[in-house]
Short mmCIF file of C-alpha atoms in Angstrom, two decimals:
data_model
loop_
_atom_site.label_atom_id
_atom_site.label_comp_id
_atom_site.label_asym_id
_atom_site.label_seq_id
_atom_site.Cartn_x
_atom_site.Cartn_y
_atom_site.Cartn_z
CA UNK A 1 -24.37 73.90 48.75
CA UNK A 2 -24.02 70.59 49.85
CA UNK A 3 -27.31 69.76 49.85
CA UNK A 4 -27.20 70.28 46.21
CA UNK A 5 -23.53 68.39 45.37
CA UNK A 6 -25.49 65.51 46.77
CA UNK A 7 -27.99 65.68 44.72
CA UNK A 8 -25.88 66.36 41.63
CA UNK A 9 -23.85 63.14 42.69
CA UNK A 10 -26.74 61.30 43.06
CA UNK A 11 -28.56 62.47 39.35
CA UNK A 12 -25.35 61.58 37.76
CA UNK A 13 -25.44 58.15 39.44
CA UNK A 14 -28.78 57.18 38.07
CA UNK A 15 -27.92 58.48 35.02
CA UNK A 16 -24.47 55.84 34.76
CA UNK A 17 -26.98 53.32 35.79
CA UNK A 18 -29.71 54.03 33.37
CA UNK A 19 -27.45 53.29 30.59
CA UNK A 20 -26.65 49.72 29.96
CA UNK A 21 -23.98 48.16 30.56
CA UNK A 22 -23.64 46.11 27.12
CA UNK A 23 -23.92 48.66 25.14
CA UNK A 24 -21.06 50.81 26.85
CA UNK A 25 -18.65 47.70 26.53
CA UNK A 26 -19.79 47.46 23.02
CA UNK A 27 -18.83 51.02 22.15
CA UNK A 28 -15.50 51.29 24.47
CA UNK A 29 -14.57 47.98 22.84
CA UNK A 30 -15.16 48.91 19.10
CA UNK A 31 -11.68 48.93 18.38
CA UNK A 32 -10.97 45.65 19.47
CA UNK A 33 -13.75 44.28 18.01
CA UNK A 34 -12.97 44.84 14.86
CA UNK A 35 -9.54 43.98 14.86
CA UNK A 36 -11.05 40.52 15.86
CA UNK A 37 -12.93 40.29 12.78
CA UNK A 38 -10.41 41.63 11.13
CA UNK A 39 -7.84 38.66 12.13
CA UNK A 40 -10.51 36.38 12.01
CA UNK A 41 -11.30 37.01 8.06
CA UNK A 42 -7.54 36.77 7.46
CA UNK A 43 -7.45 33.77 8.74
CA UNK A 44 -10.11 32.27 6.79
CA UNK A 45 -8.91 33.76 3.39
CA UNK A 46 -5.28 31.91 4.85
CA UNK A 47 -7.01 28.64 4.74
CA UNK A 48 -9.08 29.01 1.94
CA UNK A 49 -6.00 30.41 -0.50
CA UNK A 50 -3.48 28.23 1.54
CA UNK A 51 -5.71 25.27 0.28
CA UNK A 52 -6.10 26.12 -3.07
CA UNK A 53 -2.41 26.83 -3.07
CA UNK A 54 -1.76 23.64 -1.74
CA UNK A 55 -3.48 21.63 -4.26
CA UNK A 56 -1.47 23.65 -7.01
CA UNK A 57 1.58 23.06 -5.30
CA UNK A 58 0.80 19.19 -5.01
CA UNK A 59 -0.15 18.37 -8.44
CA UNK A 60 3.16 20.54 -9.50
CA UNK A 61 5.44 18.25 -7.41
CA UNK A 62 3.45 15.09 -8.40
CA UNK A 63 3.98 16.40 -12.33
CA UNK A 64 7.50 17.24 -11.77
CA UNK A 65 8.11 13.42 -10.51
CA UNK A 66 6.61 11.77 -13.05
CA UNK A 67 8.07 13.76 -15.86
CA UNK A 68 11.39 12.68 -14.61
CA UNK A 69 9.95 9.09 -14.82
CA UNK A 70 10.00 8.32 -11.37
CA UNK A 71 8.32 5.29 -9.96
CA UNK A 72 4.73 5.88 -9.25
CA UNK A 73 4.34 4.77 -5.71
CA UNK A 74 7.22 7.30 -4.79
CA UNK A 75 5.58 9.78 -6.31
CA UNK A 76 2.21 9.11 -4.59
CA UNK A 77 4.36 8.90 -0.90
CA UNK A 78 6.43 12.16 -1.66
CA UNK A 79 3.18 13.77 -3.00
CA UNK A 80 1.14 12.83 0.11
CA UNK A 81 4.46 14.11 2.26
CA UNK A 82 4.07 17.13 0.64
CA UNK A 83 0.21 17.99 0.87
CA UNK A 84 0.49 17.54 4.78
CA UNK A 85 3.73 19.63 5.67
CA UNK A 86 1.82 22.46 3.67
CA UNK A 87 -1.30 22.04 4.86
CA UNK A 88 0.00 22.05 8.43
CA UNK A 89 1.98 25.29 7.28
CA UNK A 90 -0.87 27.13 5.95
CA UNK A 91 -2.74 26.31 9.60
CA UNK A 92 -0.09 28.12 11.90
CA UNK A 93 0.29 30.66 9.12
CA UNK A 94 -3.52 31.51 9.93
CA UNK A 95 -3.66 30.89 14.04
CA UNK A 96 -0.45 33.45 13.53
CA UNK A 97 -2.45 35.69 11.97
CA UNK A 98 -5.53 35.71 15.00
CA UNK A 99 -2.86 36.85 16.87
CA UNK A 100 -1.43 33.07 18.18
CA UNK A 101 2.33 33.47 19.23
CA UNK A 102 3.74 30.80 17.55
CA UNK A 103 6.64 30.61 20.40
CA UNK A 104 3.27 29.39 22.15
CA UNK A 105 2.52 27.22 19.58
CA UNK A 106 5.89 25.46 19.34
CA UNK A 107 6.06 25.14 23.38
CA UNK A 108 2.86 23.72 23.30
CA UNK A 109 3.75 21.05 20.49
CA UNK A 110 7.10 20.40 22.46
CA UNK A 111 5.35 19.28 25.20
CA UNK A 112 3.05 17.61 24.05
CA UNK A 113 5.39 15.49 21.35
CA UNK A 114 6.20 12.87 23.98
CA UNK A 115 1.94 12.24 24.46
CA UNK A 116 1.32 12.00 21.01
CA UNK A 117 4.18 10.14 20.15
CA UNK A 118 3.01 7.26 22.47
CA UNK A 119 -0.30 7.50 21.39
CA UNK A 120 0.24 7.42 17.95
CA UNK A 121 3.25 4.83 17.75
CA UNK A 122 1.85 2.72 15.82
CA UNK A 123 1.00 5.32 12.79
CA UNK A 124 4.95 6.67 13.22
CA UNK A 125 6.14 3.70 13.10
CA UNK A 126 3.73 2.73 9.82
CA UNK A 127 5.19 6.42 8.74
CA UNK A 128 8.57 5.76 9.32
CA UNK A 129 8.77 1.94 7.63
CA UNK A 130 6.62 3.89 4.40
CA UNK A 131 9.74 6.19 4.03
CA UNK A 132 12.57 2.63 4.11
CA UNK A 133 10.19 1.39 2.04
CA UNK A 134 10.09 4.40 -0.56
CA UNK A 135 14.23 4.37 0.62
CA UNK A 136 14.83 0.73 -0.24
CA UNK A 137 12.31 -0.06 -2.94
CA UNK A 138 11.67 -3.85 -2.25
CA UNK A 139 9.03 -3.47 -4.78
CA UNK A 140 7.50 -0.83 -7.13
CA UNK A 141 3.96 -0.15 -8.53
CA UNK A 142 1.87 -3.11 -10.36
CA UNK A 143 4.59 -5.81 -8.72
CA UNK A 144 2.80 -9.00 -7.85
CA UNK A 145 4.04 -9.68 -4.57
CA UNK A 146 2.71 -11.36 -1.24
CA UNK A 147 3.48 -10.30 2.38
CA UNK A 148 2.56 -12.63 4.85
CA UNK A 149 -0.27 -14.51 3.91
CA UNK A 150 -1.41 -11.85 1.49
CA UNK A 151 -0.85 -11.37 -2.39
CA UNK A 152 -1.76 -9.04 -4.49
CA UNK A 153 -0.54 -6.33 -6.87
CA UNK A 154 1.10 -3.14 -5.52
CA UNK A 155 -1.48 0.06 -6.34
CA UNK A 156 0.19 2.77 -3.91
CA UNK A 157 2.64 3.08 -1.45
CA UNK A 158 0.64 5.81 1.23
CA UNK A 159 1.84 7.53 4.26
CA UNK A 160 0.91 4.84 6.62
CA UNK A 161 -0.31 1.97 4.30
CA UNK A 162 0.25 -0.32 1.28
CA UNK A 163 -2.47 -0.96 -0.74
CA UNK A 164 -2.78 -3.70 -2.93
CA UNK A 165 -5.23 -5.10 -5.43
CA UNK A 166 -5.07 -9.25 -4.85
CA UNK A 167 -6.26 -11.56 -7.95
CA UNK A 168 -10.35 -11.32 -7.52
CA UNK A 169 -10.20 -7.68 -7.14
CA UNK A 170 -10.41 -6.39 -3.64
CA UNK A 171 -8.38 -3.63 -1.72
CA UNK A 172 -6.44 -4.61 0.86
CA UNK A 173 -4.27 -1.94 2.72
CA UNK A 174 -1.63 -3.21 5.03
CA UNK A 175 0.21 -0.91 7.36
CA UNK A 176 3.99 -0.56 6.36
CA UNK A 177 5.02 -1.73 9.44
CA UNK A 178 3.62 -5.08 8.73
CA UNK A 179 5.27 -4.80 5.84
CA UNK A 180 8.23 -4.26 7.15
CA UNK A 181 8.51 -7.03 9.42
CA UNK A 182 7.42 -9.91 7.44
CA UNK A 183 8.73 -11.57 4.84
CA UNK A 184 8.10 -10.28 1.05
CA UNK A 185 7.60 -12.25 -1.92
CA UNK A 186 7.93 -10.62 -4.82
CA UNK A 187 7.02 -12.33 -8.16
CA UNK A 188 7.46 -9.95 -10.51
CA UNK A 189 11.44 -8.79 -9.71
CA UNK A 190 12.59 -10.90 -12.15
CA UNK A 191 11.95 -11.29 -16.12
CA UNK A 192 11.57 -14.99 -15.99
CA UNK A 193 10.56 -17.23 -13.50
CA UNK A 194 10.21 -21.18 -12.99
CA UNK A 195 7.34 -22.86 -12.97
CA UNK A 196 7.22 -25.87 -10.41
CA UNK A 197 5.27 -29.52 -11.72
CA UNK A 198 4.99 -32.22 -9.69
CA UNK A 199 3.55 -34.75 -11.91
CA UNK A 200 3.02 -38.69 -10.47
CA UNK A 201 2.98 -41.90 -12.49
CA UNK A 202 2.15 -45.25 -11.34
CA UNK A 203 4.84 -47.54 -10.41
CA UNK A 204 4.28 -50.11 -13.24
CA UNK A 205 4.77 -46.56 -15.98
CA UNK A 206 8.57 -46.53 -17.79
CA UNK A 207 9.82 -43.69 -16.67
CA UNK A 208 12.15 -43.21 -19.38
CA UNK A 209 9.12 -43.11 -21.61
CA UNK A 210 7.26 -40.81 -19.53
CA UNK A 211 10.55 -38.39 -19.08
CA UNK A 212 10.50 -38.25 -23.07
CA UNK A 213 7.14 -37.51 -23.18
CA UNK A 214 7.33 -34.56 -20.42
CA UNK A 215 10.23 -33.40 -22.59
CA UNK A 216 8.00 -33.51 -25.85
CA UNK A 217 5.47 -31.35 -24.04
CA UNK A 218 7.82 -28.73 -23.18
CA UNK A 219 9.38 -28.56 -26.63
CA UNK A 220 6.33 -28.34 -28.07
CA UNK A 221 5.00 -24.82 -26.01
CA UNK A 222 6.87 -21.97 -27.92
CA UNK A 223 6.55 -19.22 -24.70
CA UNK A 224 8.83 -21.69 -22.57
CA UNK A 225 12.47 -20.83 -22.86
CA UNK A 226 15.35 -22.89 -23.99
CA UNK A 227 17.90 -21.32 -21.56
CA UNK A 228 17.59 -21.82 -19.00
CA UNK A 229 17.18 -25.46 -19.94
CA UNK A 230 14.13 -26.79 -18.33
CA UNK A 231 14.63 -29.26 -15.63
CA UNK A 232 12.85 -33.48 -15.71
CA UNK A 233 13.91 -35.84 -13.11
CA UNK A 234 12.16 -37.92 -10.17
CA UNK A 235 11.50 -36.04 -7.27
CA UNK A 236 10.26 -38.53 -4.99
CA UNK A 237 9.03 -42.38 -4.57
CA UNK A 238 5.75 -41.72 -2.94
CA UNK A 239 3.01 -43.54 -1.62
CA UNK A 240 1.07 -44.65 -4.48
CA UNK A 241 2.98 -42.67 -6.84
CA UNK A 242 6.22 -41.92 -8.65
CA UNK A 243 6.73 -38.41 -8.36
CA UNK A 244 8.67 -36.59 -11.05
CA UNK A 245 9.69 -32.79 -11.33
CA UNK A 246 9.32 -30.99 -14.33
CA UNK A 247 10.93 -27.78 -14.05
CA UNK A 248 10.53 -24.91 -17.42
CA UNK A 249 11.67 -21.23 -17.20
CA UNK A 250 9.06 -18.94 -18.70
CA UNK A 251 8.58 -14.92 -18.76
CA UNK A 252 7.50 -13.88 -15.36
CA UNK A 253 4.33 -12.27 -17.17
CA UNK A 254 3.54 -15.41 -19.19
CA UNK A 255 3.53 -17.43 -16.45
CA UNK A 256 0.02 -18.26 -15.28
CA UNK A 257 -1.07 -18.35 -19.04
CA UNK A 258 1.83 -21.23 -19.71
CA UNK A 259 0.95 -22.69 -16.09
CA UNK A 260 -2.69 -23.56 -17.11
CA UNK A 261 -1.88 -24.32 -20.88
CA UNK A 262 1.05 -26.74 -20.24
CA UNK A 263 -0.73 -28.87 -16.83
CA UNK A 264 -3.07 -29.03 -19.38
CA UNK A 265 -1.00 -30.65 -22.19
CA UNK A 266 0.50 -32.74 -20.43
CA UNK A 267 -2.21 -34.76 -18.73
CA UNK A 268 -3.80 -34.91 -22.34
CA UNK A 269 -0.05 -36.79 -23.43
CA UNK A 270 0.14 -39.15 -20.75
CA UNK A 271 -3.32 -40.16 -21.43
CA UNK A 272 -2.98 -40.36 -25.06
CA UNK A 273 0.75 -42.62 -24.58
CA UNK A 274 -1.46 -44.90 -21.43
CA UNK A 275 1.08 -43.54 -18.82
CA UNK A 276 -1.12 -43.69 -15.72
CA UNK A 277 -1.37 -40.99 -13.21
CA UNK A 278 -2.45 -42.59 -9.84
CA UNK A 279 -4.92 -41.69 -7.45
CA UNK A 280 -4.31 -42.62 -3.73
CA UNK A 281 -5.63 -46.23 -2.84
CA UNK A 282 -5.31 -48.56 -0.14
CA UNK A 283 -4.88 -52.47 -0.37
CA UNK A 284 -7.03 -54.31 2.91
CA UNK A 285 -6.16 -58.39 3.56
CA UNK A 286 -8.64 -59.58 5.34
CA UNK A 287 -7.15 -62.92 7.14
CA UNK A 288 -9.76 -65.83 7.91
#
């Protein structure tokens, strides 16, 4: 009898052996297997409904804004805002749904918030100055205005830039901080704005003469405005020059087109009434 439990317990043996491994984890593992694939198709459809929801909920928000007539580089920031925090959403709805504990999740983002917020200082700090600048509004969409040594007209306010179109057509995009900490021109706040001559006359020209002239000019160009009263005086006794200021108001969007038009003008007067406008010279004496 023991002789043959021993060979039983050996036949059985070879028998556990002779079937493969895989293919018994495979079949005690079914189960789990397929709850897997089950999570892991949730998850997709997550993303790939999340996303399309996203975009509708987006375009909603953006529609919303604008039908209440709100400024259109707001409505690009907010929009943006909004696209992200849902997007992010819609991801830890779907690692939630492959079975992620989001208590995990949150711990792990927790700890990690100190890391990433000195790694990426730079882009919350360009996130943080796009919100005062959204806040305080220093300028809106298709306002000429120059930070630093840059000009150009405002396209968008983003998340972490300012883009601008300058005058020949290219994109520049400026990080809001930058923004933020220099100074900002901006040229088209206003209605009307002054536009700055400096216009020299020799020394031997009568200036009352040439102030009546400067004056006939200005009368004479319909698109510069009476009040305020444009401003003629001498600015300065230069060099080789008397410099005189001529100082008209015009409508802030007129104002290159009256610029060029008026400069114009007025050289064509003072050449016409043989009022001299002097080029830099120097006098040598030579001494035997």
């Amino acid at each position: 009898m023991a002789v043959e439990n021993k060979i039983e317990s050996v036949s059985s043996a070879q028998s556990t052996l002779a079937t493969p491994v895989s293919a018994n984890w495979l079949t005690d593992n079914t189960d789990l297997l397929v709850q897997y694939g089950v999570n892991i198709l949730s998850a997709l459809c997550i993303l790939f409904v999340g996303s399309f929801l996203v975009k509708f909920i987006h375009k909603g928000v953006v529609n919303l804004l604008e039908t209440k007539r709100v400024d259109s580089t707001v409505v690009q920031f907010i929009g943006s805002l909004v696209r992200y925090a849902l997007l992010v959403m819609v991801f830890i709805a779907a690692l939630n749904t492959m079975g992620v504990e989001m208590a995990a999740v949150i711990a792990v983002l927790a700890s990690a918030s100190l890391a990433v917020g000195l790694a990426l200082k730079g882009s919350l700090s360009n996130f943080a100055s796009g919100v005062l600048i959204v806040i305080f509004r220093p300028f809106k969409s298709k306002d000429f205005i120059e930070v630093g040594k840059v000009s150009g007209t405002v396209q968008a306010i983003e998340i972490f830039h300012t883009v601008l179109t300058t005058g020949d057509n290219k994109m520049v995009a400026i990080p809001n901080r930058l923004v933020m900490s220099q100074p900002i021109v901006n040229f088209s706040k206003h209605k009307i704005r002054r536009i700055n001559f400096e216009i020299g006359v020799s020394y031997k020209s009568d200036l009352q003469k040439t102030k009546q002239v400067l004056a006939r000019v200005l009368e004479s160009e319909e698109r510069i405005l009476s009040l305020p009263a444009p401003t003629i005086g001498v600015l300065a006794l230069a060099n080789s020059s008397v410099n005189i200021a001529v100082r008209p108001w015009v409508k802030s969007e007129e104002y290159w087109k009256v610029y060029y038009d008026t400069l114009q003008a007025i050289k064509e007067e003072l050449d016409k009434e043989g009022i001299q406008i002097p080029y830099p010279q120097v006098d040598m004496h030579i001494k035997p």
